[in-house]
Amino acid sequence: MSAPQPAQSPPVISEVSSLSRGARDATGAGDAAAAATAAATPDAPRGSRRATEAVLLVGGKGTRLRPLTVNTPKPMIPAAGVPFITHQLARARAAGVEHVVLATSYLAEVFEPYFGDGSALGLHLEYVTETDPLGTGGAIRNVAHRLRSAPGDPVLVFNGDILTGLDIPALVATHRATGADISLHLTKVPDPRAFGLVPTDSSGRVTAFLEKPQTPEEIATDQINAGAYVFTRSVIDAIPAGRPVSVERETFPDLLAAGAHLQGMVDSTYWLDLGTPQAFVRGSADLVLGRAPSPAVPGRHGERLVLPGAYVADDAKLSGGTCVAAGAVIGSGARVDGSTVLAGARVDAGAVVRGSLIGAGARVGARTVLDGVVLGDGAVLGPDNELAHGARVWCGARIDAGAIRFSSDQ
């Protein structure tokens, strides 16, 4: 049998379309929370009220996540049953945000057909596409003409690859109370060497932006930029237009050098950068397990989330926050732990899948063992293979029976 061919359009569209109703039902709690927030917030003068609009940066190519991003932009890869940014949008809505502008670039045509005008999430969504990559700061400036805020109003900005339990209203309140030009969500990490460091003084005011430390002596703090900000609208308008700009390397350091007020708020709730396949799989599992908060999970928290239209054999075992998408099949005696199985994929009898992501339409042969593996869309692994340690199998690839093993063949 020949291997299935990758879909010509991103397969996530056919998958998530069947989940639209579940996503709408799941966001009801978010709408209720937003209504409660609005009712509890008195009218405030222009420039001091809560943030009601946001920019969501979703233009990256997701190269670290390949082959997951070959057919699908990173923010649209399903996590716990819905495109990842559904969780971000639902949490923003629950915090009182009403208007979101998506800054798109790579595979930009995928977003609007699924989310439309955002009414299913209780939001008004708009889309602005970069013809050439503009970086984080350039992307924010590029959507400024779609913002409705006055110069003194707060505007939220979120990176499209961060899963977090951030208290969004608290970040906005910190911004208002301190009179900051920009406020940053900071989080503490055990090993900050892979991140840029953001030290603050005793009042939380940012004092420097430090590059990734190379030696222990250079680790001046364990606080890092967590990828969520509040900008005073006039600061967005001051970003240079029409050229690439990095907020991390240009905007923030230049503003600090010019004497602007950049405020940090440390929030040590759940935080995960989903930039690698292993992190993405973990984030999806944490959403299913309830460790990561989201009102958009289309089902109850627990060891497994099996979406309508999936088939799981009675003697198969699913655990660790595993999610099985519509049209997927889990065969007899298979064991799937902490993994994501996308639409139309198959895990055949006796296979063992741990901490892995099985792409749309892919197949895992009988008795094959996967541990920390990404199987691209439409790929086929024959029976009795063993793959581990971050292996990535490209979309449409085919591996014959018993071709790759880590143990003996006895």
CSV table of C-alpha atoms in Angstrom, one decimal:
chain,number,residue,atom,x,y,z
A,1,MET,CA,0.0,0.0,0.0
A,2,SER,CA,1.4,3.4,-0.9
A,3,ALA,CA,1.8,6.1,1.7
A,4,PRO,CA,-1.0,8.7,1.9
A,5,GLN,CA,0.0,12.0,0.3
A,6,PRO,CA,0.0,15.2,2.3
A,7,ALA,CA,-3.0,17.4,1.9
A,8,GLN,CA,-2.6,20.3,-0.5
A,9,SER,CA,-4.2,22.7,2.0
A,10,PRO,CA,-3.4,22.7,5.7
A,11,PRO,CA,-5.1,19.5,7.2
A,12,VAL,CA,-5.9,21.4,10.4
A,13,ILE,CA,-8.8,23.1,8.6
A,14,SER,CA,-10.7,19.9,8.0
A,15,GLU,CA,-9.9,18.8,11.5
A,16,VAL,CA,-10.9,21.9,13.4
A,17,SER,CA,-14.0,22.6,11.4
A,18,SER,CA,-15.6,19.5,13.0
A,19,LEU,CA,-14.7,21.0,16.4
A,20,SER,CA,-16.3,24.4,15.9
A,21,ARG,CA,-19.4,23.5,17.9
A,22,GLY,CA,-17.3,22.1,20.7
A,23,ALA,CA,-15.1,25.2,20.7
A,24,ARG,CA,-18.1,27.5,20.8
A,25,ASP,CA,-19.6,25.5,23.7
A,26,ALA,CA,-16.3,25.6,25.6
A,27,THR,CA,-16.0,29.3,25.3
A,28,GLY,CA,-19.3,30.0,27.0
A,29,ALA,CA,-17.5,30.1,30.3
A,30,GLY,CA,-15.2,32.7,28.9
A,31,ASP,CA,-18.1,34.8,27.8
A,32,ALA,CA,-19.6,34.6,31.2
A,33,ALA,CA,-16.4,35.6,32.8
A,34,ALA,CA,-16.0,38.5,30.5
A,35,ALA,CA,-19.5,39.7,31.3
A,36,ALA,CA,-18.8,39.5,35.0
A,37,THR,CA,-15.6,41.5,34.5
A,38,ALA,CA,-17.4,44.2,32.5
A,39,ALA,CA,-20.1,44.4,35.1
A,40,ALA,CA,-17.6,44.8,37.9
A,41,THR,CA,-15.6,47.5,36.1
A,42,PRO,CA,-16.9,51.0,36.6
A,43,ASP,CA,-16.7,53.6,33.8
A,44,ALA,CA,-13.3,55.1,33.8
A,45,PRO,CA,-11.7,58.1,32.1
A,46,ARG,CA,-10.2,57.6,28.6
A,47,GLY,CA,-6.6,56.4,29.0
A,48,SER,CA,-7.1,54.7,32.4
A,49,ARG,CA,-9.7,52.0,31.7
A,50,ARG,CA,-9.2,48.3,31.1
A,51,ALA,CA,-7.7,47.0,27.9
A,52,THR,CA,-10.4,46.0,25.4
A,53,GLU,CA,-8.2,45.2,22.4
A,54,ALA,CA,-5.2,43.2,21.7
A,55,VAL,CA,-2.6,42.3,19.0
A,56,LEU,CA,-1.8,38.6,18.5
A,57,LEU,CA,1.5,37.9,16.8
A,58,VAL,CA,1.0,34.8,14.6
A,59,GLY,CA,3.3,35.4,11.6
A,60,GLY,CA,6.3,33.2,12.5
A,61,LYS,CA,7.3,30.3,10.3
A,62,GLY,CA,7.7,27.9,13.2
A,63,THR,CA,10.9,26.4,11.9
A,64,ARG,CA,11.7,24.8,15.2
A,65,LEU,CA,8.5,22.9,15.0
A,66,ARG,CA,8.9,21.3,11.6
A,67,PRO,CA,7.5,19.0,10.2
A,68,LEU,CA,4.4,20.1,12.2
A,69,THR,CA,4.5,23.5,10.4
A,70,VAL,CA,5.0,22.3,6.9
A,71,ASN,CA,1.3,22.4,6.1
A,72,THR,CA,0.0,24.3,9.1
A,73,PRO,CA,1.1,27.6,10.7
A,74,LYS,CA,2.3,27.1,14.3
A,75,PRO,CA,-0.7,28.9,16.0
A,76,MET,CA,-3.2,26.6,14.2
A,77,ILE,CA,-1.6,23.3,15.2
A,78,PRO,CA,-4.2,21.6,17.4
A,79,ALA,CA,-3.5,21.6,21.2
A,80,ALA,CA,-6.1,19.7,23.3
A,81,GLY,CA,-8.4,19.5,20.4
A,82,VAL,CA,-8.5,23.0,19.0
A,83,PRO,CA,-6.0,25.3,17.2
A,84,PHE,CA,-3.6,26.5,19.8
A,85,ILE,CA,-4.5,30.2,19.5
A,86,THR,CA,-8.1,29.3,20.4
A,87,HIS,CA,-6.9,29.0,23.9
A,88,GLN,CA,-5.2,32.4,23.8
A,89,LEU,CA,-8.3,34.1,22.3
A,90,ALA,CA,-10.6,32.5,24.8
A,91,ARG,CA,-8.5,33.6,27.7
A,92,ALA,CA,-8.3,37.2,26.3
A,93,ARG,CA,-12.1,37.3,26.0
A,94,ALA,CA,-12.5,36.1,29.5
A,95,ALA,CA,-10.3,39.0,30.6
A,96,GLY,CA,-12.5,41.5,28.9
A,97,VAL,CA,-10.8,41.9,25.5
A,98,GLU,CA,-13.3,42.5,22.8
A,99,HIS,CA,-11.2,43.3,19.7
A,100,VAL,CA,-8.2,41.4,18.5
A,101,VAL,CA,-6.0,42.0,15.4
A,102,LEU,CA,-4.1,39.0,14.2
A,103,ALA,CA,-0.7,39.9,12.7
A,104,THR,CA,-0.3,37.1,10.1
A,105,SER,CA,2.4,36.2,7.6
A,106,TYR,CA,3.3,32.5,7.0
A,107,LEU,CA,0.3,30.6,5.6
A,108,ALA,CA,-1.8,33.6,6.5
A,109,GLU,CA,-4.7,32.3,4.4
A,110,VAL,CA,-5.5,29.6,7.0
A,111,PHE,CA,-6.6,31.9,9.9
A,112,GLU,CA,-9.7,33.7,8.6
A,113,PRO,CA,-11.5,30.8,7.0
A,114,TYR,CA,-11.6,29.1,10.5
A,115,PHE,CA,-12.1,32.0,12.9
A,116,GLY,CA,-14.0,34.3,10.6
A,117,ASP,CA,-15.1,37.5,12.4
A,118,GLY,CA,-14.5,35.9,15.8
A,119,SER,CA,-18.2,36.0,16.8
A,120,ALA,CA,-18.1,32.3,17.8
A,121,LEU,CA,-15.6,33.3,20.5
A,122,GLY,CA,-17.5,36.5,21.4
A,123,LEU,CA,-14.8,38.6,19.8
A,124,HIS,CA,-14.3,40.9,16.9
A,125,LEU,CA,-11.3,39.7,14.9
A,126,GLU,CA,-9.4,41.4,12.1
A,127,TYR,CA,-6.4,40.2,10.1
A,128,VAL,CA,-3.4,42.0,8.8
A,129,THR,CA,-0.9,40.1,6.6
A,130,GLU,CA,2.8,41.1,6.2
A,131,THR,CA,4.0,40.8,2.6
A,132,ASP,CA,7.6,40.7,4.0
A,133,PRO,CA,8.6,39.5,7.5
A,134,LEU,CA,8.8,42.6,9.8
A,135,GLY,CA,9.8,41.1,13.2
A,136,THR,CA,7.8,41.5,16.4
A,137,GLY,CA,8.0,45.2,16.6
A,138,GLY,CA,7.4,45.7,12.9
A,139,ALA,CA,4.4,43.4,13.0
A,140,ILE,CA,2.8,45.4,15.9
A,141,ARG,CA,3.4,48.7,14.0
A,142,ASN,CA,1.9,47.1,10.8
A,143,VAL,CA,-1.5,46.5,12.4
A,144,ALA,CA,-1.7,49.9,14.2
A,145,HIS,CA,-4.2,51.3,11.6
A,146,ARG,CA,-6.7,48.6,12.7
A,147,LEU,CA,-6.5,49.6,16.4
A,148,ARG,CA,-9.3,51.8,17.8
A,149,SER,CA,-7.6,52.9,21.0
A,150,ALA,CA,-6.8,56.5,21.8
A,151,PRO,CA,-3.1,57.5,22.3
A,152,GLY,CA,-3.3,57.0,26.1
A,153,ASP,CA,-5.2,53.7,26.1
A,154,PRO,CA,-3.6,50.3,26.9
A,155,VAL,CA,-3.3,47.7,24.2
A,156,LEU,CA,-2.4,44.1,24.9
A,157,VAL,CA,0.2,42.3,22.8
A,158,PHE,CA,0.6,38.5,22.9
A,159,ASN,CA,3.2,36.2,21.2
A,160,GLY,CA,1.3,33.4,19.4
A,161,ASP,CA,3.4,30.6,20.8
A,162,ILE,CA,3.1,31.0,24.6
A,163,LEU,CA,0.8,29.0,26.8
A,164,THR,CA,0.3,30.7,30.1
A,165,GLY,CA,-1.9,31.2,33.0
A,166,LEU,CA,-1.1,34.9,33.2
A,167,ASP,CA,-3.5,37.1,35.2
A,168,ILE,CA,-4.2,39.5,32.3
A,169,PRO,CA,-6.3,42.0,34.2
A,170,ALA,CA,-3.5,42.2,36.8
A,171,LEU,CA,-1.0,43.1,34.1
A,172,VAL,CA,-3.3,45.8,32.8
A,173,ALA,CA,-3.9,47.1,36.3
A,174,THR,CA,-0.1,47.3,37.0
A,175,HIS,CA,0.3,49.2,33.7
A,176,ARG,CA,-2.3,51.8,34.8
A,177,ALA,CA,-1.1,52.1,38.4
A,178,THR,CA,2.5,52.7,37.5
A,179,GLY,CA,1.9,55.0,34.5
A,180,ALA,CA,4.2,52.8,32.4
A,181,ASP,CA,4.8,53.3,28.7
A,182,ILE,CA,5.1,49.5,28.3
A,183,SER,CA,4.5,46.7,30.9
A,184,LEU,CA,6.0,43.3,30.5
A,185,HIS,CA,4.9,39.9,31.9
A,186,LEU,CA,8.0,38.4,33.5
A,187,THR,CA,8.3,34.9,34.7
A,188,LYS,CA,11.0,33.1,36.7
A,189,VAL,CA,12.7,30.0,35.3
A,190,PRO,CA,15.1,27.6,37.0
A,191,ASP,CA,17.7,27.8,34.1
A,192,PRO,CA,17.5,31.2,32.4
A,193,ARG,CA,20.5,30.6,30.1
A,194,ALA,CA,18.3,30.0,27.0
A,195,PHE,CA,16.5,33.3,27.5
A,196,GLY,CA,17.1,37.0,27.6
A,197,LEU,CA,17.1,38.3,31.1
A,198,VAL,CA,15.0,41.3,32.4
A,199,PRO,CA,16.2,42.6,35.8
A,200,THR,CA,14.0,45.1,37.7
A,201,ASP,CA,14.4,47.4,40.7
A,202,SER,CA,12.5,47.1,44.0
A,203,SER,CA,9.4,48.8,42.4
A,204,GLY,CA,9.3,46.4,39.5
A,205,ARG,CA,10.7,49.0,37.0
A,206,VAL,CA,12.8,47.4,34.3
A,207,THR,CA,16.5,48.3,34.6
A,208,ALA,CA,18.1,46.4,31.7
A,209,PHE,CA,17.6,43.9,28.9
A,210,LEU,CA,20.4,41.3,29.0
A,211,GLU,CA,21.3,38.9,26.2
A,212,LYS,CA,21.3,35.2,26.9
A,213,PRO,CA,24.0,34.7,29.5
A,214,GLN,CA,27.1,32.6,28.5
A,215,THR,CA,28.6,32.1,32.0
A,216,PRO,CA,27.1,31.7,35.5
A,217,GLU,CA,28.5,35.1,36.4
A,218,GLU,CA,26.3,36.7,33.8
A,219,ILE,CA,23.1,35.4,35.3
A,220,ALA,CA,22.0,38.6,37.0
A,221,THR,CA,18.4,37.5,37.5
A,222,ASP,CA,16.1,34.5,36.9
A,223,GLN,CA,13.4,36.8,35.4
A,224,ILE,CA,12.8,36.4,31.7
A,225,ASN,CA,10.5,38.1,29.1
A,226,ALA,CA,7.4,35.9,29.0
A,227,GLY,CA,6.0,37.2,25.8
A,228,ALA,CA,2.9,39.3,26.9
A,229,TYR,CA,2.8,43.1,27.1
A,230,VAL,CA,0.7,46.1,27.6
A,231,PHE,CA,1.6,49.0,25.3
A,232,THR,CA,0.3,52.5,25.7
A,233,ARG,CA,-1.1,53.1,22.2
A,234,SER,CA,1.1,56.1,21.4
A,235,VAL,CA,4.2,53.9,21.9
A,236,ILE,CA,3.0,51.6,19.1
A,237,ASP,CA,2.5,54.5,16.8
A,238,ALA,CA,6.1,55.6,17.4
A,239,ILE,CA,7.6,52.3,16.2
A,240,PRO,CA,9.3,52.8,12.8
A,241,ALA,CA,7.0,51.7,10.0
A,242,GLY,CA,7.8,49.7,6.9
A,243,ARG,CA,10.9,47.9,8.1
A,244,PRO,CA,11.8,45.0,10.3
A,245,VAL,CA,11.9,45.9,14.0
A,246,SER,CA,12.4,43.6,17.0
A,247,VAL,CA,10.8,44.7,20.2
A,248,GLU,CA,13.2,42.6,22.2
A,249,ARG,CA,16.4,43.8,20.6
A,250,GLU,CA,15.5,47.3,19.4
A,251,THR,CA,12.2,48.8,20.8
A,252,PHE,CA,12.6,47.9,24.4
A,253,PRO,CA,16.3,48.7,24.8
A,254,ASP,CA,16.0,51.9,22.9
A,255,LEU,CA,13.0,53.1,25.0
A,256,LEU,CA,14.9,52.2,28.2
A,257,ALA,CA,17.9,54.2,27.1
A,258,ALA,CA,15.7,57.1,26.2
A,259,GLY,CA,14.3,57.2,29.8
A,260,ALA,CA,10.9,55.6,29.1
A,261,HIS,CA,9.1,53.8,31.8
A,262,LEU,CA,9.1,50.0,31.3
A,263,GLN,CA,7.4,48.1,34.1
A,264,GLY,CA,7.8,44.4,34.8
A,265,MET,CA,5.2,42.2,36.5
A,266,VAL,CA,6.3,38.8,37.7
A,267,ASP,CA,3.6,36.3,37.4
A,268,SER,CA,4.8,32.7,38.2
A,269,THR,CA,1.7,30.8,37.2
A,270,TYR,CA,1.9,28.2,34.4
A,271,TRP,CA,4.1,29.3,31.5
A,272,LEU,CA,5.5,27.3,28.5
A,273,ASP,CA,7.1,28.4,25.3
A,274,LEU,CA,5.7,26.0,22.7
A,275,GLY,CA,8.5,26.5,20.2
A,276,THR,CA,9.7,22.9,20.1
A,277,PRO,CA,7.8,19.7,19.3
A,278,GLN,CA,8.4,18.3,22.7
A,279,ALA,CA,7.1,21.5,24.4
A,280,PHE,CA,4.1,21.6,22.1
A,281,VAL,CA,3.1,18.0,23.0
A,282,ARG,CA,3.6,18.7,26.7
A,283,GLY,CA,1.5,21.9,26.4
A,284,SER,CA,-1.4,20.0,24.8
A,285,ALA,CA,-1.2,17.3,27.5
A,286,ASP,CA,-1.2,19.9,30.3
A,287,LEU,CA,-4.3,21.5,28.8
A,288,VAL,CA,-6.1,18.1,28.8
A,289,LEU,CA,-4.9,17.4,32.3
A,290,GLY,CA,-6.0,20.8,33.5
A,291,ARG,CA,-2.5,21.9,34.6
A,292,ALA,CA,-2.7,24.8,32.0
A,293,PRO,CA,-5.8,26.9,32.2
A,294,SER,CA,-8.1,27.4,29.3
A,295,PRO,CA,-11.8,27.8,28.8
A,296,ALA,CA,-11.5,26.4,25.3
A,297,VAL,CA,-10.7,22.8,26.0
A,298,PRO,CA,-13.6,20.9,24.3
A,299,GLY,CA,-14.3,18.4,27.1
A,300,ARG,CA,-13.5,17.6,30.7
A,301,HIS,CA,-10.1,17.6,32.1
A,302,GLY,CA,-8.6,14.2,32.7
A,303,GLU,CA,-6.1,11.6,31.5
A,304,ARG,CA,-7.5,11.5,28.0
A,305,LEU,CA,-9.6,13.6,25.6
A,306,VAL,CA,-11.2,11.7,22.8
A,307,LEU,CA,-13.0,13.9,20.3
A,308,PRO,CA,-16.3,12.9,18.5
A,309,GLY,CA,-15.6,10.8,15.5
A,310,ALA,CA,-12.5,9.1,16.9
A,311,TYR,CA,-12.3,5.3,17.5
A,312,VAL,CA,-10.5,3.8,20.5
A,313,ALA,CA,-10.4,0.0,21.0
A,314,ASP,CA,-11.8,-1.1,24.3
A,315,ASP,CA,-8.5,-2.6,25.4
A,316,ALA,CA,-6.4,0.4,24.3
A,317,LYS,CA,-5.0,2.5,27.1
A,318,LEU,CA,-4.8,6.3,26.9
A,319,SER,CA,-3.1,8.3,29.7
A,320,GLY,CA,-1.1,11.4,30.6
A,321,GLY,CA,-3.3,14.0,28.9
A,322,THR,CA,-3.5,12.2,25.5
A,323,CYS,CA,-5.7,13.8,22.9
A,324,VAL,CA,-7.2,11.8,20.0
A,325,ALA,CA,-8.8,13.9,17.2
A,326,ALA,CA,-11.8,13.3,15.0
A,327,GLY,CA,-11.3,10.4,12.6
A,328,ALA,CA,-8.3,9.0,14.4
A,329,VAL,CA,-8.2,5.3,15.2
A,330,ILE,CA,-6.4,3.7,18.2
A,331,GLY,CA,-6.1,-0.1,17.7
A,332,SER,CA,-6.4,-3.0,20.1
A,333,GLY,CA,-3.9,-3.2,22.9
A,334,ALA,CA,-2.2,0.1,21.9
A,335,ARG,CA,-0.8,2.3,24.7
A,336,VAL,CA,-0.7,6.1,24.1
A,337,ASP,CA,0.7,8.3,26.9
A,338,GLY,CA,1.0,12.1,27.0
A,339,SER,CA,0.6,12.3,23.2
A,340,THR,CA,-1.4,14.0,20.5
A,341,VAL,CA,-3.0,12.0,17.7
A,342,LEU,CA,-4.3,14.3,14.9
A,343,ALA,CA,-7.2,13.9,12.6
A,344,GLY,CA,-7.4,10.7,10.5
A,345,ALA,CA,-4.2,9.2,12.0
A,346,ARG,CA,-4.0,5.5,13.0
A,347,VAL,CA,-2.1,3.8,15.8
A,348,ASP,CA,-2.3,0.1,15.1
A,349,ALA,CA,-2.6,-2.8,17.5
A,350,GLY,CA,0.0,-3.2,20.2
A,351,ALA,CA,1.8,0.0,19.3
A,352,VAL,CA,3.3,2.2,22.2
A,353,VAL,CA,3.4,5.9,21.8
A,354,ARG,CA,4.8,8.2,24.5
A,355,GLY,CA,5.3,12.0,24.5
A,356,SER,CA,4.8,12.1,20.7
A,357,LEU,CA,2.7,13.8,18.1
A,358,ILE,CA,1.1,11.8,15.3
A,359,GLY,CA,0.3,14.1,12.3
A,360,ALA,CA,-2.9,14.2,10.4
A,361,GLY,CA,-3.4,11.1,8.3
A,362,ALA,CA,-0.2,9.4,9.6
A,363,ARG,CA,0.0,5.8,10.6
A,364,VAL,CA,1.9,4.0,13.3
A,365,GLY,CA,2.3,0.3,12.5
A,366,ALA,CA,1.5,-2.6,14.8
A,367,ARG,CA,3.9,-3.1,17.8
A,368,THR,CA,5.9,0.1,16.8
A,369,VAL,CA,7.3,2.0,19.7
A,370,LEU,CA,7.6,5.8,19.6
A,371,ASP,CA,9.1,7.9,22.5
A,372,GLY,CA,9.4,11.7,22.0
A,373,VAL,CA,8.8,11.5,18.2
A,374,VAL,CA,7.0,13.8,15.7
A,375,LEU,CA,5.4,12.0,12.8
A,376,GLY,CA,4.5,14.4,10.0
A,377,ASP,CA,1.2,14.5,8.2
A,378,GLY,CA,0.6,11.5,6.0
A,379,ALA,CA,3.8,9.6,7.1
A,380,VAL,CA,3.6,5.9,7.5
A,381,LEU,CA,5.7,3.8,9.9
A,382,GLY,CA,5.5,0.1,9.3
A,383,PRO,CA,5.2,-2.5,12.1
A,384,ASP,CA,7.9,-3.3,14.6
A,385,ASN,CA,9.9,0.0,14.4
A,386,GLU,CA,11.4,1.8,17.3
A,387,LEU,CA,12.0,5.6,17.2
A,388,ALA,CA,13.0,7.8,20.1
A,389,HIS,CA,15.0,10.8,21.3
A,390,GLY,CA,13.3,13.6,19.4
A,391,ALA,CA,13.2,11.8,16.0
A,392,ARG,CA,11.2,13.7,13.3
A,393,VAL,CA,9.6,11.9,10.4
A,394,TRP,CA,8.8,14.2,7.5
A,395,CYS,CA,5.4,14.6,6.0
A,396,GLY,CA,4.5,11.7,3.5
A,397,ALA,CA,7.6,9.7,4.4
A,398,ARG,CA,7.4,5.9,4.6
A,399,ILE,CA,9.5,3.6,6.8
A,400,ASP,CA,9.2,-0.1,6.2
A,401,ALA,CA,8.6,-2.7,8.8
A,402,GLY,CA,11.4,-3.2,11.3
A,403,ALA,CA,13.6,-0.7,9.5
A,404,ILE,CA,14.6,1.3,12.6
A,405,ARG,CA,15.3,-0.2,16.0
A,406,PHE,CA,17.1,0.7,19.3
A,407,SER,CA,16.9,-2.8,20.7
A,408,SER,CA,17.8,-6.2,19.3
A,409,ASP,CA,15.4,-8.0,17.0
A,410,GLN,CA,15.0,-10.9,19.4
